């Protein structure tokens, strides 16, 4: 039982490049989330998926797209990376968004955009 | 929208001492949940404790307890008998109840308090 896994752990991009961050969970959770953490800040919600087949915008969705590929996987795509997207990205999952179940977090992806 | 404020950027205490981390929040919601998360140098986010706003009793988890003052919108974390392994960033977080209307929107975090436990 690996919990929430994220790939890659580190990535360096040039401005304008695209990439997809992958997230998978093996806890049979319905809800999944993407957050970003900037220096000196708490995490901010980018997008979430309450259940397979649905996605919704969070606090800071601009410049990102997401795909809930199946119940296990939730990917985050940067179509044209910008230096302002340099951050640490966390994926999380919970049993369902309509409960107070704990959100379990992945180890994070450190992304640098030059 | 709700905001979460942690006014102590950094705190340092000696091992075995008791330390209290402060958190205040602002919301117009009446039904919500509050959390404390720990982030050690490994960057992993670990849930420490959570509180349902409708419960008057303060939550406790072993050495960790909260002082929840709903009217004052205050949610402090007390760590008793602090240990070296408690050294980490601590984040206070808010989540409105999904049935409050407007759907769920994940967790809103404060900026964190860096807690250092000195040997």
Short mmCIF file of C-alpha atoms in Angstrom, two decimals:
data_model
loop_
_atom_site.label_atom_id
_atom_site.label_comp_id
_atom_site.label_asym_id
_atom_site.label_seq_id
_atom_site.Cartn_x
_atom_site.Cartn_y
_atom_site.Cartn_z
CA UNK A 1 0.00 0.00 0.00
CA UNK A 2 1.97 3.01 -1.30
CA UNK A 3 -0.67 5.65 -0.52
CA UNK A 4 -0.36 8.63 -2.85
CA UNK A 5 2.51 8.63 -5.33
CA UNK A 6 3.68 11.46 -7.56
CA UNK A 7 6.03 11.55 -10.52
CA UNK A 8 8.43 13.09 -11.16
CA UNK A 9 9.98 14.23 -7.85
CA UNK A 10 11.92 17.05 -9.49
CA UNK A 11 11.61 18.80 -12.85
CA UNK A 12 13.24 21.77 -14.55
CA UNK A 13 11.46 23.36 -17.51
CA UNK A 14 12.15 26.27 -19.79
CA UNK A 15 9.50 28.95 -20.22
CA UNK A 16 6.92 27.81 -22.76
CA UNK A 17 7.53 24.10 -22.37
CA UNK A 18 4.73 21.77 -21.38
CA UNK A 19 4.63 18.87 -18.98
CA UNK A 20 2.27 16.64 -17.06
CA UNK A 21 2.56 15.81 -13.38
CA UNK A 22 1.25 12.38 -12.53
CA UNK A 23 -0.53 11.33 -9.35
CA UNK A 24 -1.88 7.95 -8.35
CA UNK A 25 -3.47 6.59 -5.19
CA UNK A 26 -4.08 3.00 -4.17
CA UNK A 27 -6.53 3.63 -1.32
CA UNK A 28 -9.67 3.43 -3.47
CA UNK A 29 -10.42 7.07 -2.68
CA UNK A 30 -13.08 8.92 -4.62
CA UNK A 31 -11.69 12.46 -4.33
CA UNK A 32 -8.35 13.81 -5.47
CA UNK A 33 -6.73 17.26 -5.29
CA UNK A 34 -3.84 19.26 -6.65
CA UNK A 35 -2.19 21.96 -4.53
CA UNK A 36 0.80 24.20 -4.99
CA UNK A 37 3.11 25.45 -2.24
CA UNK A 38 5.18 28.59 -2.76
CA UNK A 39 7.98 29.70 -0.39
CA UNK A 40 6.61 31.09 2.85
CA UNK A 41 3.08 30.08 1.94
CA UNK A 42 0.66 27.37 2.81
CA UNK A 43 -0.74 25.10 0.14
CA UNK A 44 -3.27 26.54 -2.32
CA UNK A 45 -5.80 24.44 -4.17
CA UNK A 46 -5.42 24.35 -7.95
CA UNK A 47 -8.05 21.80 -9.00
CA UNK A 48 -9.92 18.94 -7.44
CA UNK A 49 -11.93 15.96 -8.56
CA UNK A 50 -14.79 14.94 -6.29
CA UNK A 51 -15.25 11.68 -8.15
CA UNK A 52 -14.18 9.90 -11.29
CA UNK A 53 -15.28 11.91 -14.32
CA UNK A 54 -15.62 15.27 -12.55
CA UNK A 55 -13.17 18.11 -12.02
CA UNK A 56 -13.56 21.59 -10.52
CA UNK A 57 -11.41 24.68 -10.22
CA UNK A 58 -9.84 25.63 -6.94
CA UNK A 59 -8.29 28.89 -5.80
CA UNK A 60 -5.50 29.18 -8.41
CA UNK A 61 -6.47 27.25 -11.60
CA UNK A 62 -5.08 29.61 -14.25
CA UNK A 63 -2.40 28.05 -16.43
CA UNK A 64 -3.30 24.48 -15.50
CA UNK A 65 -5.48 21.68 -16.77
CA UNK A 66 -6.33 18.40 -15.10
CA UNK A 67 -7.53 14.97 -16.11
CA UNK A 68 -9.11 12.38 -13.88
CA UNK A 69 -7.97 9.43 -15.93
CA UNK A 70 -9.67 6.83 -13.74
CA UNK A 71 -10.39 6.41 -10.07
CA UNK A 72 -6.72 5.97 -9.23
CA UNK A 73 -5.07 8.67 -11.33
CA UNK A 74 -5.31 12.45 -11.46
CA UNK A 75 -2.88 14.35 -13.65
CA UNK A 76 -1.97 18.05 -13.76
CA UNK A 77 -0.83 19.60 -17.02
CA UNK A 78 1.06 22.81 -17.64
CA UNK A 79 0.54 23.69 -21.31
CA UNK A 80 3.00 26.58 -21.47
CA UNK A 81 5.09 26.83 -18.34
CA UNK A 82 5.88 30.23 -16.85
CA UNK A 83 8.39 31.20 -14.13
CA UNK A 84 5.44 32.06 -11.86
CA UNK A 85 4.60 28.35 -11.85
CA UNK A 86 7.85 27.50 -10.08
CA UNK A 87 6.56 25.77 -6.97
CA UNK A 88 6.19 22.51 -5.12
CA UNK A 89 3.11 20.61 -6.25
CA UNK A 90 1.23 18.25 -3.98
CA UNK A 91 -1.41 15.74 -4.90
CA UNK A 92 -3.85 14.53 -2.23
CA UNK A 93 -6.75 12.14 -1.99
CA UNK A 94 -9.61 11.50 0.38
CA UNK A 95 -12.37 8.96 0.55
CA UNK A 96 -14.91 11.50 -0.64
CA UNK A 97 -15.14 15.24 -0.69
CA UNK A 98 -18.51 15.22 1.10
CA UNK A 99 -17.03 13.93 4.30
CA UNK A 100 -14.44 15.00 6.77
CA UNK A 101 -12.17 12.15 5.86
CA UNK A 102 -8.51 12.97 6.03
CA UNK A 103 -6.75 14.16 2.92
CA UNK A 104 -3.64 12.07 2.36
CA UNK A 105 -0.81 13.84 0.59
CA UNK A 106 1.84 12.64 -1.83
CA UNK A 107 5.53 13.54 -1.39
CA UNK A 108 5.38 16.49 -3.77
CA UNK A 109 7.01 17.49 -7.06
CA UNK A 110 9.48 20.36 -7.04
CA UNK A 111 9.12 22.23 -10.34
CA UNK A 112 11.44 24.99 -11.52
CA UNK A 113 10.61 27.03 -14.60
CA UNK A 114 13.53 29.00 -16.01
CA UNK B 1 -13.89 33.25 0.94
CA UNK B 2 -12.15 32.23 4.11
CA UNK B 3 -8.70 33.16 5.36
CA UNK B 4 -6.40 31.46 7.84
CA UNK B 5 -3.75 33.41 9.75
CA UNK B 6 -0.79 32.03 11.64
CA UNK B 7 0.95 34.93 13.35
CA UNK B 8 4.06 33.10 14.52
CA UNK B 9 6.47 32.49 11.61
CA UNK B 10 8.89 30.61 13.87
CA UNK B 11 9.02 29.23 17.39
CA UNK B 12 11.77 27.48 19.31
CA UNK B 13 11.44 25.52 22.56
CA UNK B 14 13.49 23.04 24.54
CA UNK B 15 12.79 19.34 24.35
CA UNK B 16 10.10 18.18 26.84
CA UNK B 17 8.56 21.67 27.08
CA UNK B 18 5.00 22.49 26.11
CA UNK B 19 4.41 24.79 23.16
CA UNK B 20 1.28 26.40 21.74
CA UNK B 21 0.91 27.41 18.11
CA UNK B 22 -1.69 30.04 17.25
CA UNK B 23 -4.18 30.09 14.42
CA UNK B 24 -7.08 32.41 13.68
CA UNK B 25 -9.46 32.22 10.79
CA UNK B 26 -12.13 34.31 9.18
CA UNK B 27 -15.25 32.85 7.64
CA UNK B 28 -18.93 33.47 7.26
CA UNK B 29 -19.62 29.73 7.30
CA UNK B 30 -21.25 28.19 10.33
CA UNK B 31 -20.39 24.59 9.56
CA UNK B 32 -16.77 23.75 8.86
CA UNK B 33 -13.72 21.74 9.87
CA UNK B 34 -10.30 22.78 11.10
CA UNK B 35 -7.04 20.88 10.82
CA UNK B 36 -3.42 21.03 11.85
CA UNK B 37 -0.93 19.51 9.42
CA UNK B 38 2.76 18.86 10.05
CA UNK B 39 5.35 19.16 7.29
CA UNK B 40 8.79 17.84 8.27
CA UNK B 41 11.87 18.46 6.09
CA UNK B 42 10.83 15.48 3.97
CA UNK B 43 7.97 17.75 2.73
CA UNK B 44 5.37 15.10 3.45
CA UNK B 45 2.11 16.61 4.73
CA UNK B 46 0.92 14.71 7.79
CA UNK B 47 -2.39 15.26 9.53
CA UNK B 48 -1.87 15.99 13.22
CA UNK B 49 -5.39 16.68 14.45
CA UNK B 50 -8.79 17.84 13.24
CA UNK B 51 -11.82 19.51 14.79
CA UNK B 52 -15.43 19.69 13.66
CA UNK B 53 -16.85 23.15 14.29
CA UNK B 54 -20.13 21.80 15.61
CA UNK B 55 -18.34 19.91 18.39
CA UNK B 56 -17.70 21.88 21.55
CA UNK B 57 -15.23 19.38 22.94
CA UNK B 58 -11.63 20.08 21.99
CA UNK B 59 -9.92 17.36 19.98
CA UNK B 60 -6.91 15.52 21.40
CA UNK B 61 -4.46 13.05 19.88
CA UNK B 62 -1.87 11.78 22.35
CA UNK B 63 0.50 14.73 23.03
CA UNK B 64 -1.42 17.05 20.69
CA UNK B 65 -4.52 18.97 21.68
CA UNK B 66 -6.38 21.99 20.42
CA UNK B 67 -8.09 24.95 22.01
CA UNK B 68 -11.02 25.72 19.75
CA UNK B 69 -12.79 29.02 20.43
CA UNK B 70 -15.54 29.28 17.82
CA UNK B 71 -16.77 32.74 18.75
CA UNK B 72 -13.25 34.13 18.65
CA UNK B 73 -12.44 32.11 15.50
CA UNK B 74 -9.33 30.78 17.13
CA UNK B 75 -7.84 27.29 16.81
CA UNK B 76 -4.53 26.84 18.65
CA UNK B 77 -2.44 23.67 18.81
CA UNK B 78 -0.75 22.58 22.04
CA UNK B 79 2.10 20.10 21.92
CA UNK B 80 2.98 18.60 25.29
CA UNK B 81 6.29 16.95 26.17
CA UNK B 82 7.78 18.14 22.87
CA UNK B 83 10.20 15.83 21.10
CA UNK B 84 12.99 16.40 18.59
CA UNK B 85 10.85 14.70 15.96
CA UNK B 86 8.23 17.42 16.35
CA UNK B 87 10.55 19.84 14.54
CA UNK B 88 8.64 20.79 11.39
CA UNK B 89 6.43 23.36 9.70
CA UNK B 90 2.93 23.32 11.12
CA UNK B 91 0.01 24.46 9.03
CA UNK B 92 -3.45 25.33 10.21
CA UNK B 93 -6.14 24.61 7.62
CA UNK B 94 -9.86 25.26 7.15
CA UNK B 95 -12.43 23.41 5.12
CA UNK B 96 -16.05 24.44 4.82
CA UNK B 97 -18.66 21.76 5.02
CA UNK B 98 -19.48 20.58 1.48
CA UNK B 99 -23.19 20.97 2.12
CA UNK B 100 -22.76 24.65 2.94
CA UNK B 101 -23.49 25.55 -0.64
CA UNK B 102 -21.19 26.33 -3.52
CA UNK B 103 -19.70 22.87 -3.32
CA UNK B 104 -16.53 21.80 -1.62
CA UNK B 105 -13.34 23.65 -2.33
CA UNK B 106 -10.59 21.75 -0.58
CA UNK B 107 -8.44 23.02 2.24
CA UNK B 108 -7.45 26.66 2.88
CA UNK B 109 -4.07 26.82 4.60
CA UNK B 110 -2.29 29.40 6.73
CA UNK B 111 1.31 30.33 5.94
CA UNK B 112 2.69 28.03 8.58
CA UNK B 113 4.77 28.15 11.76
CA UNK B 114 8.26 26.72 11.76
CA UNK B 115 8.64 24.89 15.07
CA UNK B 116 12.14 24.02 16.24
CA UNK B 117 12.64 21.68 19.19
CA UNK B 118 16.06 22.21 20.76
CA UNK B 119 17.85 19.31 22.52
#
